[in-house]
Amino acid sequence: MPHMIFIEHDGTRREVDAPVGLSVLEIAHKHGVDLEGACEGSLACATCHVVVDPEWAPKLAEPTEDEEDMLDLAFGLEKTSRLGCQIVMTDALDGLVVRLPRTA
């Protein structure tokens, strides 16, 4: 099974199992990682904002226009910011690293 690494607000690295087909948001919830996802992954908010490690960003599909629109609402936006609900785990993403941005 693939795995991924969450870097939490305090810098703690958490390596977790990441089943293929689940979104980063779903994986976070499965492992008790503090990633909100207020709209439950329906692409209607930006509360699942994550910052993808720069080495991994080119390996992801480009964000859709809808995702970019929602990211405009996110606090602390960075060049590799994405919505966790829009990154779906595949075998090719085994080892993916994302950081939870600091909140306001």
XYZ file of C-alpha atoms in Angstrom:
104
model
C 0.000 0.000 0.000
C 1.301 3.475 -0.785
C 2.103 5.846 2.033
C 2.331 9.602 2.373
C 3.773 12.088 4.814
C 1.898 14.939 6.459
C 3.985 17.716 7.996
C 1.750 19.106 10.700
C 1.465 22.718 11.904
C 4.181 22.190 14.527
C 6.599 20.542 12.058
C 5.867 16.968 13.159
C 6.175 14.492 10.270
C 3.492 11.782 10.205
C 3.911 8.926 7.775
C 0.607 7.151 7.136
C -0.834 4.448 4.912
C -2.504 6.056 1.900
C -4.931 3.739 0.120
C -5.141 4.175 -3.653
C -8.310 6.023 -4.661
C -8.682 8.070 -1.474
C -8.075 11.818 -1.506
C -5.461 13.443 0.695
C -8.384 14.872 2.700
C -9.874 11.401 3.246
C -6.463 10.002 4.181
C -5.972 12.804 6.712
C -9.347 12.115 8.316
C -8.669 8.362 8.385
C -5.504 8.992 10.429
C -6.708 11.849 12.642
C -4.629 14.515 10.896
C -5.956 18.033 11.596
C -7.201 18.928 8.088
C -10.703 20.388 8.222
C -12.510 19.811 4.916
C -15.674 21.707 5.888
C -17.419 20.979 2.568
C -16.541 17.269 2.840
C -14.587 17.296 -0.412
C -17.219 18.866 -2.656
C -14.868 21.633 -3.873
C -16.919 24.345 -2.183
C -14.351 25.711 0.300
C -10.605 25.925 0.892
C -10.376 24.416 4.379
C -8.440 21.385 3.117
C -5.634 23.597 1.768
C -2.265 21.825 1.835
C 1.158 22.795 0.530
C 2.661 20.068 -1.630
C 6.393 19.491 -1.282
C 8.053 21.148 -4.306
C 9.584 17.825 -5.410
C 6.101 16.301 -5.626
C 4.170 19.207 -7.171
C 5.139 18.423 -10.801
C 3.924 14.835 -10.375
C 0.337 15.963 -9.711
C -2.282 16.738 -12.321
C -2.748 20.459 -12.889
C -5.442 22.026 -10.692
C -8.768 22.654 -12.371
C -10.123 26.169 -12.733
C -12.634 25.397 -9.963
C -9.830 24.330 -7.616
C -7.846 27.471 -8.435
C -10.923 29.586 -7.679
C -11.283 27.958 -4.254
C -7.546 28.265 -3.549
C -7.908 32.029 -3.998
C -9.853 31.928 -0.712
C -7.148 30.060 1.212
C -5.034 31.732 3.883
C -1.264 31.516 3.397
C -1.359 30.491 -0.254
C 1.973 29.270 -1.646
C 3.217 28.305 -5.123
C 2.525 24.596 -4.536
C -0.762 25.032 -2.647
C -3.507 22.573 -3.494
C -6.788 21.382 -2.032
C -6.436 18.020 -0.314
C -9.824 16.918 -1.617
C -8.538 17.204 -5.189
C -5.388 15.080 -4.826
C -6.331 11.428 -5.250
C -3.776 8.842 -4.198
C -2.241 6.573 -6.830
C 0.673 4.133 -6.732
C 2.737 6.811 -8.519
C 2.239 9.137 -5.529
C 3.705 6.671 -3.018
C 5.742 8.828 -0.610
C 3.866 12.084 -1.313
C 4.722 14.847 1.167
C 2.278 17.641 2.034
C 2.507 20.326 4.688
C -0.426 21.735 6.598
C -0.197 25.533 6.364
C -0.252 27.648 9.499
C -3.702 29.022 10.192
C -4.564 32.652 10.883
